[in-house]
XYZ file of C-alpha atoms in Angstrom:
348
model
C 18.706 -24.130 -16.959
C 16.140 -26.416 -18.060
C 15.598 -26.000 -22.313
C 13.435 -28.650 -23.797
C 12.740 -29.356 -27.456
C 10.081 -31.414 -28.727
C 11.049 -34.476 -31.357
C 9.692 -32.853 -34.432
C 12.122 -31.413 -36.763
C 11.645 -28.016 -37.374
C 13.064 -28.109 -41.075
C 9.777 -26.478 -42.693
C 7.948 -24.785 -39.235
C 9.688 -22.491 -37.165
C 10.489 -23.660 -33.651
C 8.924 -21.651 -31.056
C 10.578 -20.667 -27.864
C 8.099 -21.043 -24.905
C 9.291 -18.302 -22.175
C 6.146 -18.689 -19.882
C 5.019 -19.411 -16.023
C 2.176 -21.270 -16.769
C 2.298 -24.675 -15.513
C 3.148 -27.529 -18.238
C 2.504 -25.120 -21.238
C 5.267 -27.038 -23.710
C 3.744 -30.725 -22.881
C -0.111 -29.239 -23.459
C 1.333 -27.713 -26.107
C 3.152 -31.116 -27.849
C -0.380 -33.460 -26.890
C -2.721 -31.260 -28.589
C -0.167 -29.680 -31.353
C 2.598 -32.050 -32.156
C 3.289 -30.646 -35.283
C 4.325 -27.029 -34.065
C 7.743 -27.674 -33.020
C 8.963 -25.885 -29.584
C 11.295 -25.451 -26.800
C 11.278 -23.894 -23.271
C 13.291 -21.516 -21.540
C 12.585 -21.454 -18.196
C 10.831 -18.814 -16.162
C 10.836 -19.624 -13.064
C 7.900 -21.858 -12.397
C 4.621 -20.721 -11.273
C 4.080 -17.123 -10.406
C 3.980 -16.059 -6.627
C 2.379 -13.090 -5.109
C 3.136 -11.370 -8.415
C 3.270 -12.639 -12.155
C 6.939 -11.256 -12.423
C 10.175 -12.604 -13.635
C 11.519 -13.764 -9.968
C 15.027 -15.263 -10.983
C 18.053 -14.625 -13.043
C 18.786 -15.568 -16.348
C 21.958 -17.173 -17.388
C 23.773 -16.221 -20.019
C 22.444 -19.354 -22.043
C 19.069 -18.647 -21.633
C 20.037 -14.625 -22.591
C 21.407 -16.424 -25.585
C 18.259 -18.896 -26.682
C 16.100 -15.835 -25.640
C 17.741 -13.942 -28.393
C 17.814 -16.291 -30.990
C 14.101 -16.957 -30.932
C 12.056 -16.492 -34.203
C 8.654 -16.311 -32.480
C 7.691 -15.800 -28.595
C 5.359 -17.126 -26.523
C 5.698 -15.309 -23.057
C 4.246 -13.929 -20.377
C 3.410 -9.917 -20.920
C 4.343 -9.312 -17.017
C 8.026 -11.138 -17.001
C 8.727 -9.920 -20.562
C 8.263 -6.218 -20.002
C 11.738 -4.881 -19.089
C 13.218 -7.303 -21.914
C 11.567 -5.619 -25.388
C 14.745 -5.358 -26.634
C 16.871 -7.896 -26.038
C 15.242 -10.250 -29.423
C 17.103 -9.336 -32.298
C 16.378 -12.589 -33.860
C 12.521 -12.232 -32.926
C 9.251 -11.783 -35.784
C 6.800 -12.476 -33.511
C 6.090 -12.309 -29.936
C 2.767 -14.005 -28.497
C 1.499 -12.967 -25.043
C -0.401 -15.234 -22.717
C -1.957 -12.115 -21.773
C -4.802 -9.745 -22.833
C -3.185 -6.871 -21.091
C 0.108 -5.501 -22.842
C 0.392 -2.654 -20.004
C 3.482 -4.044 -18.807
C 4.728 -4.284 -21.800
C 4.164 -0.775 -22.720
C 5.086 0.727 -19.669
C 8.993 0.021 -20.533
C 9.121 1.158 -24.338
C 11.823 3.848 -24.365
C 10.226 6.502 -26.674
C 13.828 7.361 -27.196
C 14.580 4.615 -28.930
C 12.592 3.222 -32.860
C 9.676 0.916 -31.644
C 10.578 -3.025 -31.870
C 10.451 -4.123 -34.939
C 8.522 -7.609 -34.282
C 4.938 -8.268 -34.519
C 3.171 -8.456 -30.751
C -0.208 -10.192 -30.335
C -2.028 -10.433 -27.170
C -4.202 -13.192 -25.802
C -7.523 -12.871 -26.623
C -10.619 -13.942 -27.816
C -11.287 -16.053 -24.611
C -11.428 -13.610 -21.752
C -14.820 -12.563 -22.537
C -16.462 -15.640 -21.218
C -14.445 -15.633 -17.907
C -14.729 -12.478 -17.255
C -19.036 -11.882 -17.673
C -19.117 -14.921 -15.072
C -17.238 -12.529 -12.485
C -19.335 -9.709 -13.050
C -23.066 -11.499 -12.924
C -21.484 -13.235 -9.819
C -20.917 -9.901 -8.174
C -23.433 -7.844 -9.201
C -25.923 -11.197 -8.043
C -24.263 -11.491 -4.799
C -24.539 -7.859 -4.294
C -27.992 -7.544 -4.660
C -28.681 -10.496 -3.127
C -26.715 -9.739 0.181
C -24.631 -12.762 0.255
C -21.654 -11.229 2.598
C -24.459 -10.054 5.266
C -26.150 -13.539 4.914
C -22.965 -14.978 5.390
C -22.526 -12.827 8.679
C -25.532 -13.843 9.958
C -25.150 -17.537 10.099
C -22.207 -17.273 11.792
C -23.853 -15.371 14.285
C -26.928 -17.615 13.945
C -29.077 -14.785 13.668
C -32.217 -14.921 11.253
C -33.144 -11.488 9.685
C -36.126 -12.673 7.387
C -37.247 -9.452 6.808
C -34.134 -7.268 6.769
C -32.491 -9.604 3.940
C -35.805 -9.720 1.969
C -35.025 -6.405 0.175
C -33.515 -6.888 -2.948
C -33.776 -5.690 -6.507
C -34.420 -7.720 -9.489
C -31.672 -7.163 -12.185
C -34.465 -6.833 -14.683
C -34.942 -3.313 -12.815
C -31.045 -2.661 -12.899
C -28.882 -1.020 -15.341
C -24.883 -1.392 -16.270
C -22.734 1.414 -18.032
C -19.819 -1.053 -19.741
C -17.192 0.720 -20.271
C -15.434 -0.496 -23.579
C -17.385 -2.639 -25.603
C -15.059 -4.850 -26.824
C -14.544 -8.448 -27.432
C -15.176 -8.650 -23.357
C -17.182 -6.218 -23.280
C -20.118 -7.551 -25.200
C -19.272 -10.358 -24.011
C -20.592 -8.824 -20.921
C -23.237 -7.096 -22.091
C -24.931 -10.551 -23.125
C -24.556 -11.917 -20.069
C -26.307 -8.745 -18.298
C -29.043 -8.974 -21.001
C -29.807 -12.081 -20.315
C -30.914 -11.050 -17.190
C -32.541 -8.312 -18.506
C -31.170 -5.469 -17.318
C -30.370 -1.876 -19.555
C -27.053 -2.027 -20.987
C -25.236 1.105 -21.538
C -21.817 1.195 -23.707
C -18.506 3.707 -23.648
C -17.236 3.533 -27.019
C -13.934 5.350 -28.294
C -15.949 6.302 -31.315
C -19.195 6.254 -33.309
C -19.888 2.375 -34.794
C -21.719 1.494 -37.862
C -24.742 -0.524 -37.047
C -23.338 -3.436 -38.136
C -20.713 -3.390 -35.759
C -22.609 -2.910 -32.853
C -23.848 -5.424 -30.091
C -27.933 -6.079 -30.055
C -27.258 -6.298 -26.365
C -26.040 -2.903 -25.429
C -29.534 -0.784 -25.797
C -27.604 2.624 -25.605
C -24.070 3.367 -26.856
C -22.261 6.425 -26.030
C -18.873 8.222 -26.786
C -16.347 9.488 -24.580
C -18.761 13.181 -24.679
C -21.509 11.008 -23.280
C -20.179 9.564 -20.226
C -21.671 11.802 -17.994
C -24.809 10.878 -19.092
C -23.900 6.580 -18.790
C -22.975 7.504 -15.453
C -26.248 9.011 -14.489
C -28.161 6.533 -15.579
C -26.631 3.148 -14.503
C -26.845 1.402 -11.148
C -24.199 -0.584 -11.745
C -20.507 0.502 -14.009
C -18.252 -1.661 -15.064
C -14.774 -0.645 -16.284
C -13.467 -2.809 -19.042
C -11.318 -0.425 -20.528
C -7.410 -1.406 -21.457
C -4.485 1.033 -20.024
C -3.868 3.581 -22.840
C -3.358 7.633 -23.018
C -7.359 7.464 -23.301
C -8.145 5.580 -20.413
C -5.587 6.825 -17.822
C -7.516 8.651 -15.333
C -10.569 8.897 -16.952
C -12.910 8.964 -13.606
C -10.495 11.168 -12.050
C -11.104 14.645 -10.162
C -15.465 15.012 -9.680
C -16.168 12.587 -12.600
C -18.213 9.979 -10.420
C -20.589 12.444 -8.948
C -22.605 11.685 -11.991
C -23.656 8.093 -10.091
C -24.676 10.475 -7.068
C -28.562 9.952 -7.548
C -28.106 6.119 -8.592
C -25.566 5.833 -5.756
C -23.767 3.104 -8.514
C -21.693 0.234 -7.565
C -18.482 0.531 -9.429
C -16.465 -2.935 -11.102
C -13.512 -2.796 -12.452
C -12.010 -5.790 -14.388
C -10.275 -3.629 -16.907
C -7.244 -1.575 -15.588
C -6.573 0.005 -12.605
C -5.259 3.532 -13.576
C -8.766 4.635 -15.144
C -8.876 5.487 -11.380
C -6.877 6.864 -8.548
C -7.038 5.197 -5.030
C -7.213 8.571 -3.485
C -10.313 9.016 -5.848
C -12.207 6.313 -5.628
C -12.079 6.523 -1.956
C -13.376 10.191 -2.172
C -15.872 8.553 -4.622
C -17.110 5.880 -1.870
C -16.671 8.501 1.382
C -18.841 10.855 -0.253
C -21.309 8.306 -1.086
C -21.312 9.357 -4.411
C -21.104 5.776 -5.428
C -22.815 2.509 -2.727
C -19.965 0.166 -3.538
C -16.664 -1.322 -5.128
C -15.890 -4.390 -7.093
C -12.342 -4.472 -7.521
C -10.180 -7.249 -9.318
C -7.115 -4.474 -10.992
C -5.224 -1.490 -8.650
C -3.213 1.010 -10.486
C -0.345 -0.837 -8.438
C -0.151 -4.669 -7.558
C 0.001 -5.921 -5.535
C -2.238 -3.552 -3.638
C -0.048 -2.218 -0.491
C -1.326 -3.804 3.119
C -1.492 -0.465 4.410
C -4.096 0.422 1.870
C -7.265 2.406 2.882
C -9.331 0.003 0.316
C -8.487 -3.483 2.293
C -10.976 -2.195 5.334
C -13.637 -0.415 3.543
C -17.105 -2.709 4.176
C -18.431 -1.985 1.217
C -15.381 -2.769 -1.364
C -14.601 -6.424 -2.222
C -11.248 -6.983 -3.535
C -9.962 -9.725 -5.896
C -6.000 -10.177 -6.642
C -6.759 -9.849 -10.188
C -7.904 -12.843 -10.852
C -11.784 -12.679 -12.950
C -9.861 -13.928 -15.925
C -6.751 -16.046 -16.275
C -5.079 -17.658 -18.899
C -6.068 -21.370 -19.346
C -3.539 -23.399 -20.465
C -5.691 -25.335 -23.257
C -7.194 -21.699 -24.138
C -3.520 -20.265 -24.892
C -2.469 -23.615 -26.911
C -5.441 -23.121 -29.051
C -5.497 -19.253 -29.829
C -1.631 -19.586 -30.400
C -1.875 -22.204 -32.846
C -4.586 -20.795 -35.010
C -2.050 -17.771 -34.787
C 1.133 -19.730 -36.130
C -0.971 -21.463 -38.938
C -1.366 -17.779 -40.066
C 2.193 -17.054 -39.432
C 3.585 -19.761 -41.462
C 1.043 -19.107 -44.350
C 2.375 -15.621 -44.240
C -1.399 -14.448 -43.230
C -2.205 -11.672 -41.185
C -2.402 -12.782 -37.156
C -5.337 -12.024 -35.264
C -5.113 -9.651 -32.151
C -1.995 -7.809 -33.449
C -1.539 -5.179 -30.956
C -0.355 -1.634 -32.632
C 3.039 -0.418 -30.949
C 2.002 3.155 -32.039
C -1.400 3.238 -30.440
C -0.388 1.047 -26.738
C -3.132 -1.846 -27.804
């Protein structure tokens, strides 16, 4: 077992137990924030294939796991653990996702008692890169170019047909934090931004770069309209299965190229490869499956027109997680209210 703690004395500020793969998280942590006091129980190292808890805990670390006052873990390795923190107040995730974490609640049981915040507030920026990257390669024809130099074949005219994404529109769906976050990027570009909102927003809260918001009623019509849709959308009751059954027929006459960066149960496998064999949509961007890692015997890996990512348009910087975390346990300390407090009742 390998349990560090820093030299400050944690008289006044409550030591927080670091239970995280990401690589040299406690010594960022002590050279940028010396004064937040902190140990590590160790997870194991950097992830693998997946971001899940890969060894066994001793009894020790069961022990310093349960003693902890506040949390700063992984969502993925933490999941099947909610309730072993009787000690706990506060639990920080690394993550923006809390899926995993939701996915082993046992409604049977009284929710945990202990605040949960997610990682955010950061994503946004990684995340609009991925999307512009795609969305330019796509129109561009980067893969085909690609192909052709390595045949060494030069097809002036067949690769000169592109589209300006000043001529383009995207349907976001969920306009949050990464979501408009999104939507500026695509603006600045000039394209028509269309939003999927849970519910009607007051002027003030809405982004000058989305030029048409609709509700959940309207998403036919954002569908219809958008050459491009991007699913930001978080796993909840909501967003499970939301482009299920004949839903993306509406991108039919756009023939839409579909990214998801959000979740991968707003869609089945089964159909979203209807979706593409029918031609209702041109294309797939995906970076999130409804399972991961996505099975080798999956349909999706040899479909030309899908590009596949192993969820990986945003991760978790280090230096971004030391400084959202301690802006959080300034609050904590000063008995304030945290930022990006995730609400056990509504799964977000």
């Amino acid at each position: 077992m390998r349990i560090l703690t820093s030299n400050m004395a944690a008289s006044r500020r409550p030591v927080v137990t670091i239970f995280s793969r990401i690589s040299g998280i406690q010594a960022l942590m002590q050279r940028r924030y010396p004064d937040i006091p902190t140990k590590v129980v160790d997870a194991g190292g950097k992830a693998g294939k997946t971001y899940r808890l890969e060894k066994k805990l001793s009894d020790e670390e069961l022990n310093e796991l349960a003693e902890a006052e506040i949390l700063l873990t992984d969502s993925p390795i933490i999941g099947d653990m909610l309730y072993a923190f009787p000690s706990l107040k506060w639990m920080q995730s690394t993550w923006a996702g809390v899926d995993s974490i939701f996915g082993n609640l046992d409604r049977a049981k009284p929710l945990p008692s202990y605040k949960l915040t997610r990682f955010a507030g950061t994503f946004g920026v990684h995340m609009r890169e991925y999307v512009i990257g795609h969305i330019i390669a796509w129109e561009r024809t980067f893969d085909e170019l690609r192909e052709d130099q390595a045949k060494k074949q030069w097809h002036g005219l067949l690769r000169a047909n592109y589209r300006l994404l000043s001529s383009l529109s995207i349907g976001i769906l969920g306009v949050g934090d990464i979501g408009k976050h999104v939507a500026e990027a695509c603006k600045v570009f000039g394209m028509t931004v269309w939003g999927l909102v849970r519910q009607d927003l007051p002027k003030e809260k809405r982004s000058p770069h989305v030029d048409h918001y609709r509700q959940i009623d309207g998403l036919c019509e954002l569908l219809q309209n958008c050459d491009y849709v991007c699913n930001v959308l978080p796993s909840t009751s909501l967003s499970r299965g939301l482009l299920n059954g004949n839903m993306l027929e509406n991108c039919k006459q756009k023939k839409s190229v579909f990214i998801n960066i959000g979740r991968g149960d707003v869609i089945s496998e089964q159909t979203l490869m209807g979706a593409l064999r029918k031609e209702w949509i041109s294309g797939a961007v995906l970076d999130v499956f409804p399972t991961e890692p996505l099975a080798e015997d999956s349909e999706l890996w040899d479909m030309k027109q899908v590009k596949i990512t192993p969820h990986i348009s945003a991760i978790s910087f280090p230096e971004e997680v030391a400084d959202i975390f301690s802006e959080n346990y300034e609050k904590y300390v000063k008995g304030e209210d945290l930022n990006y407090v995730v609400d056990w009742e509504q799964g977000y």
